[in-house]
């Protein structure tokens, strides 16, 4: 198992470009199933999750290749609508292929996404919406057998919670359905807008992306397009956390500031100076951080749950106490015990974590157990005095592209073994 060795305590400096968004790239890759011709996706990060999505596409008969940050996908030769269990398990986000396969074939058969490192991750909202769009879905021995012999049709849908994945699945299923679909309480994340922009360029008729109500007029067919994946706002938040924790001044390029509103507010309250224009974000940390107001993770435009662990790592060094309330996932504090090994003082009670700032963190061996937790541990290790070893890097590599190189380019002393 690979790990990062981090010699912490170095101040970061310089400029770095933020990679493309993983959570945008995955639904875009699923969307290529619906289009005719060859799609070109630019700014697509080279990540293990993206690789898993490309393998799913190839399994179903698509041509899918990645050259650095450019991905070419043609689904003209698509010839099967099942996804084997081992591919489904590799990436939990693979459930978004369900809506696309159903729309293209009128059937889909895939493994049930298993238990999860963030707590239970049910897909009840996905399934109930797809049923309302006309799919017959049976669950047998961990396999979802979905058919829509008469094709999918538009419907009025409302989510009980603005689930990102369910919103994406519904959009993918409804975009070529017969008639109009209205989805209320839809997720408003920038990744939803990116998906709808791609689909609308391909010939779809979708209105309201980024708002609570999305209206989709089904169209007969979609064509391939060229599209640039939006920058990854969580990677940007992680790099800002690293700079905050190490008292550094860095510049991020290729960011969309409006996607980072709640994150920037938190760093503002912590005393960081942030100037942003034209896709560049200059970030300067104070010599000692102040605690932010209570951080409550919320659906967008609230504070993103994915940035909770990296920000928490920075707040370990605040002058005072910070409070976190995790509202999206039940089990998203698995990094806390490991942060404690580095010398932080954190107490968790249910959804609430209380972080009492300390003056220093100290290098130690820690183990990541999920993607964003891994990023949080690296942020803390960068700030800790001495040498840390962060294992469980396979989780990090699901979402962060060549992260050790990105950090080294900012002057950090990090290497992978
Ligand atoms: C996506 C992101 C993930 C991010 C999350 C929340 C991708 C690939 N992943 O995950 O990085 O942390 O959004 O911003 O884009 N839920 C149900 N039933 C359902 C669906 C969801 O109960 O049918 C619950 C989940 O268990 C969770 C909450 O709703 O507690 C939010 O989940 P959701 O927004 O669906 O997250 P994902 O799409 O899985």
Coordinates of C-alpha atoms and ligand atoms in Angstrom, one line a residue:
X1 CA 0.0 0.0 0.0
X2 CA 1.5 3.4 -1.0
X3 CA 2.0 6.2 1.5
X4 CA 3.2 9.8 1.6
X5 CA 6.2 10.8 3.6
X6 CA 5.8 14.4 4.6
X7 CA 8.5 16.5 6.2
X8 CA 6.3 19.1 7.7
X9 CA 6.7 22.7 8.9
X10 CA 7.6 24.2 5.5
X11 CA 6.0 27.4 4.4
X12 CA 4.4 27.0 0.9
X13 CA 4.7 29.6 -1.9
X14 CA 4.1 30.0 -5.6
X15 CA 1.4 29.3 -8.0
X16 CA -0.4 26.2 -9.0
X17 CA -3.2 25.3 -11.4
X18 CA -6.2 23.5 -10.0
X19 CA -7.1 20.2 -11.7
X20 CA -10.5 19.5 -13.3
X21 CA -13.4 18.3 -11.1
X22 CA -13.7 14.6 -10.4
X23 CA -17.4 15.0 -9.5
X24 CA -18.1 16.7 -12.8
X25 CA -16.0 14.4 -14.9
X26 CA -17.8 11.2 -13.7
X27 CA -21.4 12.2 -14.7
X28 CA -20.0 13.7 -18.0
X29 CA -18.5 10.4 -18.8
X30 CA -21.8 8.7 -18.1
X31 CA -23.6 11.2 -20.3
X32 CA -21.4 10.3 -23.3
X33 CA -23.4 7.1 -23.4
X34 CA -26.4 9.1 -24.7
X35 CA -24.6 10.9 -27.6
X36 CA -23.7 9.9 -31.1
X37 CA -20.2 10.6 -32.4
X38 CA -16.9 11.2 -30.6
X39 CA -16.9 13.4 -27.5
X40 CA -13.8 15.3 -26.4
X41 CA -13.6 16.2 -22.7
X42 CA -10.8 18.6 -21.8
X43 CA -9.4 19.3 -18.3
X44 CA -10.4 15.8 -17.2
X45 CA -8.2 14.7 -14.3
X46 CA -6.3 11.5 -14.4
X47 CA -7.6 9.7 -11.3
X48 CA -8.4 6.2 -10.3
X49 CA -12.1 7.0 -10.2
X50 CA -12.0 8.4 -13.8
X51 CA -10.1 5.3 -14.9
X52 CA -12.9 3.2 -13.3
X53 CA -15.5 5.2 -15.3
X54 CA -13.5 4.7 -18.5
X55 CA -13.3 0.9 -17.9
X56 CA -17.1 0.9 -17.4
X57 CA -17.5 2.6 -20.7
X58 CA -15.2 0.2 -22.4
X59 CA -16.9 -2.8 -20.9
X60 CA -20.2 -1.6 -22.4
X61 CA -18.5 -1.4 -25.8
X62 CA -17.6 2.3 -26.0
X63 CA -14.3 3.6 -27.2
X64 CA -12.8 5.5 -24.3
X65 CA -9.3 6.8 -24.1
X66 CA -7.4 9.3 -22.0
X67 CA -4.4 11.3 -23.1
X68 CA -3.2 13.3 -20.1
X69 CA -6.2 15.6 -19.4
X70 CA -8.1 14.9 -22.6
X71 CA -10.6 12.1 -22.9
X72 CA -12.1 10.9 -26.1
X73 CA -15.3 8.8 -25.9
X74 CA -17.5 7.4 -28.6
X75 CA -20.5 5.3 -27.6
X76 CA -21.4 4.4 -31.2
X77 CA -20.3 0.8 -30.7
X78 CA -22.0 0.5 -27.3
X79 CA -23.5 -3.0 -27.2
X80 CA -24.3 -4.0 -23.6
X81 CA -26.2 -2.6 -20.7
X82 CA -24.8 -4.4 -17.8
X83 CA -22.0 -3.5 -15.4
X84 CA -20.2 -6.2 -13.5
X85 CA -20.1 -6.2 -9.8
X86 CA -16.3 -5.7 -9.5
X87 CA -16.5 -2.4 -11.6
X88 CA -19.5 -1.2 -9.6
X89 CA -17.7 -1.8 -6.3
X90 CA -14.6 0.0 -7.4
X91 CA -16.4 3.4 -7.5
X92 CA -19.5 4.1 -5.7
X93 CA -20.4 6.9 -8.0
X94 CA -20.9 4.3 -10.8
X95 CA -24.6 4.3 -9.9
X96 CA -25.0 7.4 -12.3
X97 CA -24.5 5.0 -15.2
X98 CA -27.9 3.6 -14.4
X99 CA -29.9 6.5 -15.7
X100 CA -27.8 6.8 -18.9
X101 CA -27.9 3.0 -19.7
X102 CA -31.7 2.9 -19.1
X103 CA -32.2 5.9 -21.4
X104 CA -30.0 4.5 -24.2
X105 CA -31.1 0.8 -24.0
X106 CA -34.4 0.7 -22.1
X107 CA -32.6 -1.7 -19.8
X108 CA -29.7 -1.9 -17.3
X109 CA -28.3 -4.5 -15.1
X110 CA -25.8 -3.6 -12.5
X111 CA -24.4 -4.6 -9.1
X112 CA -25.9 -2.8 -6.1
X113 CA -23.3 -0.3 -4.8
X114 CA -22.2 -1.8 -1.5
X115 CA -21.7 -0.3 2.0
X116 CA -19.6 2.9 2.3
X117 CA -16.8 4.5 4.1
X118 CA -19.0 7.5 4.9
X119 CA -21.9 5.6 6.5
X120 CA -24.9 4.1 4.7
X121 CA -25.3 5.5 1.2
X122 CA -28.7 4.4 0.0
X123 CA -29.9 4.9 -3.5
X124 CA -33.6 4.9 -2.7
X125 CA -34.2 8.3 -4.2
X126 CA -32.5 7.3 -7.5
X127 CA -34.7 4.2 -7.8
X128 CA -38.0 5.8 -6.8
X129 CA -37.4 8.6 -9.4
X130 CA -36.4 6.2 -12.2
X131 CA -39.6 4.1 -11.4
X132 CA -41.7 7.3 -11.8
X133 CA -40.0 7.8 -15.2
X134 CA -41.3 4.4 -16.2
X135 CA -38.5 2.0 -15.2
X136 CA -39.3 -1.4 -13.7
X137 CA -36.6 -2.1 -11.2
X138 CA -36.1 -5.4 -9.4
X139 CA -33.4 -6.0 -6.8
X140 CA -32.2 -9.6 -6.8
X141 CA -29.2 -11.0 -4.9
X142 CA -27.5 -7.7 -4.9
X143 CA -28.2 -7.0 -8.6
X144 CA -30.4 -4.3 -9.9
X145 CA -32.4 -5.4 -12.9
X146 CA -33.9 -2.4 -14.6
X147 CA -36.1 -2.4 -17.7
X148 CA -38.2 0.2 -19.5
X149 CA -39.7 -1.8 -22.3
X150 CA -42.0 1.1 -23.4
X151 CA -39.1 3.6 -23.0
X152 CA -38.9 6.3 -20.3
X153 CA -41.5 9.1 -20.1
X154 CA -41.5 12.5 -18.4
X155 CA -42.9 12.9 -14.9
X156 CA -43.2 15.4 -12.1
X157 CA -40.6 14.5 -9.5
X158 CA -39.6 15.9 -6.1
X159 CA -36.6 14.8 -4.0
X160 CA -36.9 14.6 -0.2
X161 CA -33.2 15.8 -0.1
X162 CA -31.3 17.5 -2.9
X163 CA -29.1 14.5 -3.6
X164 CA -26.4 15.2 -6.1
X165 CA -26.2 11.7 -7.5
X166 CA -30.0 11.3 -7.7
X167 CA -30.3 14.6 -9.5
X168 CA -27.7 13.5 -12.1
X169 CA -29.4 10.1 -12.6
X170 CA -32.7 11.8 -13.2
X171 CA -31.3 14.3 -15.7
X172 CA -29.5 11.5 -17.6
X173 CA -32.7 9.4 -17.7
X174 CA -35.1 12.2 -18.5
X175 CA -33.1 14.0 -21.2
X176 CA -34.2 11.6 -24.0
X177 CA -37.5 10.5 -22.3
X178 CA -40.8 11.1 -24.0
X179 CA -42.3 14.4 -22.7
X180 CA -41.4 16.8 -20.0
X181 CA -39.9 16.1 -16.6
X182 CA -40.0 18.6 -13.7
X183 CA -37.7 18.0 -10.8
X184 CA -38.1 20.0 -7.6
X185 CA -35.7 20.2 -4.7
X186 CA -32.9 19.3 -7.2
X187 CA -29.3 19.6 -6.2
X188 CA -27.8 22.9 -7.2
X189 CA -24.1 22.0 -7.2
X190 CA -21.8 23.4 -10.0
X191 CA -21.3 19.9 -11.2
X192 CA -25.0 19.6 -12.0
X193 CA -24.7 22.8 -14.0
X194 CA -21.6 21.4 -15.9
X195 CA -23.6 18.3 -16.7
X196 CA -26.5 20.3 -18.0
X197 CA -24.3 22.6 -20.0
X198 CA -22.7 19.5 -21.7
X199 CA -26.1 18.0 -22.4
X200 CA -27.6 21.2 -23.8
X201 CA -24.6 21.6 -26.1
X202 CA -25.4 18.1 -27.3
X203 CA -28.9 19.0 -28.2
X204 CA -30.8 18.5 -24.9
X205 CA -33.4 20.9 -23.6
X206 CA -32.8 21.5 -19.9
X207 CA -33.7 24.6 -17.9
X208 CA -33.0 25.6 -14.3
X209 CA -29.7 23.9 -13.6
X210 CA -28.3 25.5 -10.5
X211 CA -31.8 26.3 -9.2
X212 CA -34.1 24.2 -7.1
X213 CA -36.4 23.3 -10.0
X214 CA -35.1 21.7 -13.2
X215 CA -37.3 21.3 -16.3
X216 CA -36.3 18.8 -19.0
X217 CA -38.0 18.5 -22.3
X218 CA -37.1 15.1 -23.7
X219 CA -35.4 15.1 -27.1
X220 CA -35.0 12.3 -29.6
X221 CA -31.2 12.2 -29.8
X222 CA -28.0 13.8 -28.7
X223 CA -24.8 14.4 -30.6
X224 CA -21.2 14.4 -29.4
X225 CA -19.5 17.6 -28.3
X226 CA -16.3 19.1 -27.0
X227 CA -16.4 20.2 -23.4
X228 CA -14.1 21.5 -20.8
X229 CA -14.6 20.1 -17.3
X230 CA -15.0 22.8 -14.6
X231 CA -12.2 23.2 -12.0
X232 CA -12.3 21.1 -8.9
X233 CA -13.6 23.3 -6.1
X234 CA -12.7 20.7 -3.4
X235 CA -9.1 20.5 -4.6
X236 CA -9.0 24.3 -4.5
X237 CA -10.4 24.2 -0.9
X238 CA -7.8 21.6 0.1
X239 CA -4.9 23.7 -1.2
X240 CA -6.3 26.8 0.6
X241 CA -6.5 24.6 3.8
X242 CA -2.8 23.6 3.3
X243 CA -1.8 27.2 2.8
X244 CA -3.8 28.3 5.9
X245 CA -2.4 25.5 8.1
X246 CA 1.2 26.4 7.1
X247 CA 0.9 30.2 7.3
X248 CA 1.6 30.5 3.6
X249 CA 0.9 32.7 0.7
X250 CA 0.0 30.9 -2.6
X251 CA -1.8 31.6 -5.9
X252 CA -4.3 29.2 -7.4
X253 CA -5.0 29.4 -11.1
X254 CA -7.9 28.1 -13.1
X255 CA -10.5 28.5 -10.3
X256 CA -14.1 29.7 -10.5
X257 CA -14.4 31.9 -7.4
X258 CA -18.2 31.8 -7.3
X259 CA -18.1 28.0 -6.7
X260 CA -16.1 28.7 -3.5
X261 CA -18.4 31.2 -1.7
X262 CA -18.9 29.3 1.6
X263 CA -15.3 28.1 1.6
X264 CA -13.9 31.6 1.1
X265 CA -16.2 33.0 3.9
X266 CA -14.7 30.5 6.3
X267 CA -11.1 31.3 5.5
X268 CA -12.0 35.0 5.7
X269 CA -13.3 34.5 9.2
X270 CA -10.0 32.7 10.0
X271 CA -8.1 35.9 9.1
X272 CA -6.9 34.8 5.6
X273 CA -6.6 37.4 2.9
X274 CA -8.1 36.3 -0.4
X275 CA -8.1 38.2 -3.7
X276 CA -9.6 36.7 -6.8
X277 CA -10.0 37.8 -10.3
X278 CA -10.0 36.3 -13.8
X279 CA -9.7 32.7 -12.6
X280 CA -6.8 33.5 -10.2
X281 CA -7.1 33.3 -6.5
X282 CA -4.4 34.8 -4.3
X283 CA -4.4 33.4 -0.8
X284 CA -2.5 34.7 2.2
X285 CA -2.7 33.2 5.7
X286 CA -2.1 35.1 8.9
X287 CA 0.7 34.1 11.3
X288 CA -2.0 32.6 13.6
X289 CA -5.5 31.5 12.4
X290 CA -8.7 32.6 14.2
X291 CA -11.5 30.1 14.5
X292 CA -14.3 30.4 11.9
X293 CA -18.0 30.6 12.8
X294 CA -19.6 27.2 13.2
X295 CA -19.0 25.2 10.0
X296 CA -22.2 23.5 9.0
X297 CA -21.9 21.2 6.0
X298 CA -24.9 21.7 3.7
X299 CA -26.0 21.2 0.1
X300 CA -24.6 23.8 -2.3
X301 CA -24.3 26.8 -1.9
X302 CA -23.7 25.8 1.7
X303 CA -20.3 24.6 3.0
X304 CA -19.3 21.4 1.1
X305 CA -19.0 18.2 3.1
X306 CA -16.1 17.3 1.0
X307 CA -14.1 20.3 2.3
X308 CA -14.9 19.5 5.9
X309 CA -11.8 17.3 6.7
X310 CA -9.2 19.6 5.0
X311 CA -10.6 22.7 6.7
X312 CA -10.7 20.8 10.1
X313 CA -7.1 20.0 9.7
X314 CA -6.3 23.8 9.4
X315 CA -8.6 24.7 12.3
X316 CA -6.5 22.4 14.6
X317 CA -4.0 25.3 14.7
X318 CA -6.5 28.1 15.3
X319 CA -6.1 30.3 18.4
X320 CA -9.4 29.2 20.0
X321 CA -12.1 26.6 19.4
X322 CA -13.9 25.7 16.2
X323 CA -17.1 23.8 15.8
X324 CA -18.2 21.6 12.9
X325 CA -21.6 20.1 12.3
X326 CA -21.7 17.4 9.6
X327 CA -25.2 17.4 8.1
X328 CA -24.7 15.4 4.9
X329 CA -23.0 12.1 5.8
X330 CA -23.4 10.1 9.1
X331 CA -19.8 8.9 9.4
X332 CA -17.6 11.6 8.1
X333 CA -15.2 12.1 11.1
X334 CA -13.0 9.1 10.5
X335 CA -10.0 11.4 10.1
X336 CA -10.4 12.7 13.7
X337 CA -8.6 9.9 15.5
X338 CA -5.7 10.2 13.1
X339 CA -5.5 14.0 13.5
X340 CA -5.3 13.4 17.2
X341 CA -2.2 11.3 16.7
X342 CA -0.6 14.4 15.1
X343 CA -1.3 16.3 18.3
X344 CA -4.7 18.0 17.7
X345 CA -7.4 18.2 20.3
X346 CA -10.8 17.2 18.8
X347 CA -13.9 15.8 20.5
X348 CA -16.7 14.3 18.4
X349 CA -20.3 13.8 19.6
X350 CA -22.6 12.5 16.8
X351 CA -22.7 15.1 14.1
X352 CA -20.7 17.7 16.0
X353 CA -16.9 18.0 16.3
X354 CA -15.3 20.5 18.6
X355 CA -11.7 21.4 17.7
X356 CA -9.6 23.1 20.4
X357 CA -6.8 24.9 18.6
X358 CA -3.2 23.9 19.6
X359 CA 0.1 25.8 19.0
X360 CA 1.8 22.9 17.2
X361 CA 1.1 19.6 15.5
X362 CA 3.8 16.9 15.5
X363 CA 4.7 14.4 12.8
X364 CA 3.4 10.8 13.2
X365 CA 2.3 7.8 11.3
X366 CA -1.4 8.1 10.3
X367 CA -3.7 6.1 8.1
X368 CA -6.3 7.5 5.8
X369 CA -9.6 5.7 5.5
X370 CA -11.4 7.7 2.8
X371 CA -10.7 10.2 0.1
X372 CA -11.3 13.6 1.8
X373 CA -10.1 12.3 5.1
X374 CA -6.8 11.5 3.4
X375 CA -6.6 15.1 2.1
X376 CA -7.2 16.4 5.7
X377 CA -4.4 14.3 7.1
X378 CA -2.0 15.5 4.5
X379 CA -2.9 19.1 5.3
X380 CA -2.2 18.5 9.0
X381 CA 1.1 16.6 8.2
X382 CA 2.3 19.6 6.1
X383 CA 1.8 21.8 9.1
X384 CA 3.2 19.3 11.7
X385 CA 6.8 19.6 12.9
X386 CA 8.9 16.7 11.7
X387 CA 8.2 13.6 9.6
X388 CA 4.8 12.1 9.1
X389 CA 3.8 9.0 7.1
X390 CA 0.3 9.1 5.7
X391 CA -0.8 5.6 4.5
X392 CA -4.0 4.9 2.6
X393 CA -3.0 7.0 -0.4
X394 CA -5.1 4.9 -2.7
X395 CA -8.1 6.8 -1.3
X396 CA -6.4 10.2 -2.0
X397 CA -5.7 9.1 -5.6
X398 CA -9.4 8.6 -6.3
X399 CA -9.8 12.4 -6.3
X400 CA -6.4 14.2 -6.3
X401 CA -4.2 14.1 -9.4
X402 CA -0.4 13.8 -8.7
X403 CA -1.0 15.6 -5.4
X404 CA 2.6 15.1 -4.1
X405 CA 3.9 16.8 -7.2
X406 CA 1.4 19.7 -6.8
X407 CA 2.5 20.2 -3.2
X408 CA 6.2 19.9 -4.1
X409 CA 5.7 22.6 -6.7
X410 CA 4.6 24.8 -3.9
X411 CA 7.7 24.1 -1.9
X412 CA 6.4 21.2 0.3
X413 CA 8.7 18.3 1.1
X414 CA 6.4 15.3 0.3
X415 CA 7.2 12.1 -1.6
X416 CA 5.3 8.9 -2.3
X417 CA 6.7 5.5 -1.3
Ligands
LIG1 C1 -21.8 13.4 -4.2 C2 -20.3 13.6 -4.4 C3 -19.7 13.5 -3.1 C4 -20.3 14.5 -2.1 C5 -21.8 14.4 -2.1 C6 -22.4 15.5 -1.3 C7 -19.9 12.6 -6.6 C8 -19.3 11.4 -7.3 N1 -19.9 12.5 -5.2 O1 -22.1 12.1 -3.7 O2 -18.3 13.8 -3.3 O3 -19.7 14.4 -0.8 O4 -22.3 14.4 -3.4 O5 -22.1 16.8 -1.8 O6 -20.4 13.5 -7.1 N2 -29.1 9.8 0.1 C9 -30.1 8.9 0.4 N3 -30.8 8.3 -0.6 C10 -30.4 8.4 -2.0 C11 -29.3 9.3 -2.3 C12 -28.7 10.0 -1.2 O7 -30.5 8.8 1.5 O8 -31.0 7.8 -2.8 C13 -28.4 10.5 1.2 C14 -26.9 10.0 1.3 O9 -26.8 8.9 2.1 C15 -26.3 11.3 1.9 C16 -27.0 12.4 1.3 O10 -28.3 11.9 0.8 O11 -26.5 11.2 3.3 C17 -26.3 13.2 0.2 O12 -25.9 12.3 -0.8 P1 -25.7 12.7 -2.3 O13 -25.9 14.1 -2.5 O14 -26.6 11.7 -3.1 O15 -24.2 12.3 -2.5 P2 -23.6 11.5 -3.7 O16 -24.2 11.9 -5.0 O17 -23.4 10.1 -3.3

